[in-house]
Amino acid sequence: MKFDTIIAGGNIVDGTGEREPFVADIGIQDERIAAIGDLEKAETPHRISVSGQVVCPGFVDVHVHSEVSLLGGRDQFAAVSQGVTTHLAAPDGFGWAPLSQDQARELWHYTRFAYGDAELPLDWQTPDAYLSMFDGRIPANLYPQVPHCAVRLGVMGWDPRPATNDELRAMERTTREWLETGACCLCLGLDYQPSANADLHELVYLSKIAASYDAIYAAHIRYRILGRKQAWEETIEIAQRAEIPVHISHERVDDEASEILERVEKEQIDLTFESYLYPAGMTHLAMLLPMEYQTGAPEEMLAHLENPEVREASLVELRTALRDGSQIVGYNRSGRFIGMTLAEAAESEGKSCEEFAFDFISEEAAIETFVMPWATPPEENERILNQTANHPRMMIASDGVYNIPHPHPRSYGCFVQYLGKFVRERQLVSLKEAIYKMSGFPAERFRLHDRGRIRQGLAADIVVFDPDTVADRSTWSDPVQSPVGVNWVFVNGVSVVEDGSVTGQLPGKVLRL
């Protein structure tokens, strides 16, 4: 028997979370895993000896702002270098199709804080037209979700009101168009415009459409609008009323979440969540303004901020939200203060943190991004991260933001940090369970049927890493640092990382439900 490539002698962790690691060879042929076993006598032009290393399925990142970076630039290989072979598109419901060019430009302005300075055509009239942009141009796979922000914007603009029945039917048509194109999930950012304006009726209505395609519901929930506990409860209500599996973005298991998760377990609610396991998030300062001042197209929102009464009301909220000014400047339109803390930048301007923040939003046209540390003490952060790391309903996802000068370290390190810190060093989770949380679990949850496991006949998305050395190197002060210990990565049978170095190959595909 002859194979394109044989990965020989590795410790296979198959991605199911059940089977113990076992030593075997893997034969790759025509983008697939063609054989698993003793292939010593098989023919191949490319035999890789990986004795002592772990061989596992490629990692699936279900929440990552990477669509644009996958097309090129400094960060094109940042995620694949740590073993991520499939990215889900449209995190937080962000997406720019199908929209008029004017609407797409407005939404691009609004979402640039998560995507940087890239130039895009912004003229996609169908989901297929948008997805065709990625053919033959990406190193990892891209899996579409329904971008609720674009769905709502295309029908209702930026109006902060409930949808009429006619508008719901129009949103249904766009949602179906995405689902029939192969989207796996209805994805929302319910603290972001215009998704934030959707009422429960709209969410249940569209969720029922998604459920009819065997898609699921995933959301950045309404933390700012409802408060965290009520936002979890709204998600549970959607699950029950729409009879759809639900997934919550970027969460952690603190005391408040533990109480809710006990109810989820008791009532057997079909709910999962993801975490990146760093004690800080990343978003734009504009999100911290009172919600009533965030509404409207970007130009309208910025016009609100010229009102002195809006300024005074906003300063009160910003003072509470920003506290000690430890937030780190990651990106802005003018490139000022990059890598500085908010307190340092404010002091350089002779302003309080809240005054600087409010003015900065206006000056940068709300195109700005900050690392946002948690407000809890460091020792409490570690306790929360530790109990999140092995929760049975948690999977790993980076929420990575790319193509900006100073990203969050999770962008370059999320997956390898889990293997280095939480598996090897802290021993909080077994290797087979950790691999499951990065591959088999997200693949199962998001209906990715031919990925996430090492099994004959499945796609050859495979990672080889050294369990003794695998680790992240990205830090708060120097986040653009590639990981160590990830030695080989295959996407659709093609090596995109060889001996720890990227090859420049672009074998990624658009996957479809």
Coordinates of C-alpha atoms in Angstrom, one line a residue, residues 3 19 26 34 47 54 66 89 182-183 206 217 230 245 260 271 352 417 422 424 428-429 435 437 475 484:
F3 CA 0.5 6.8 1.0
R19 CA -9.5 6.2 24.4
I26 CA -1.0 7.2 10.3
A34 CA -6.3 6.4 4.9
R47 CA 7.8 9.3 6.2
V54 CA 1.7 13.4 20.6
S66 CA -9.5 35.6 12.0
A89 CA -16.3 32.6 10.8
G182 CA -23.6 25.5 4.8
A183 CA -23.6 27.7 8.0
L206 CA -34.5 32.8 14.2
Y217 CA -27.2 28.9 18.6
Q230 CA -30.1 37.3 33.5
P245 CA -28.6 23.5 21.5
I260 CA -26.2 28.5 37.0
L271 CA -25.7 24.1 26.8
S352 CA -8.4 61.2 34.2
Q417 CA -1.1 27.6 26.9
F422 CA -3.1 23.4 32.6
R424 CA 1.6 19.5 32.0
L428 CA -5.7 19.9 36.1
V429 CA -6.9 18.0 33.1
I435 CA -7.3 17.3 23.2
K437 CA -11.8 20.0 24.4
T475 CA 2.9 37.8 27.0
V484 CA 7.1 26.3 20.9

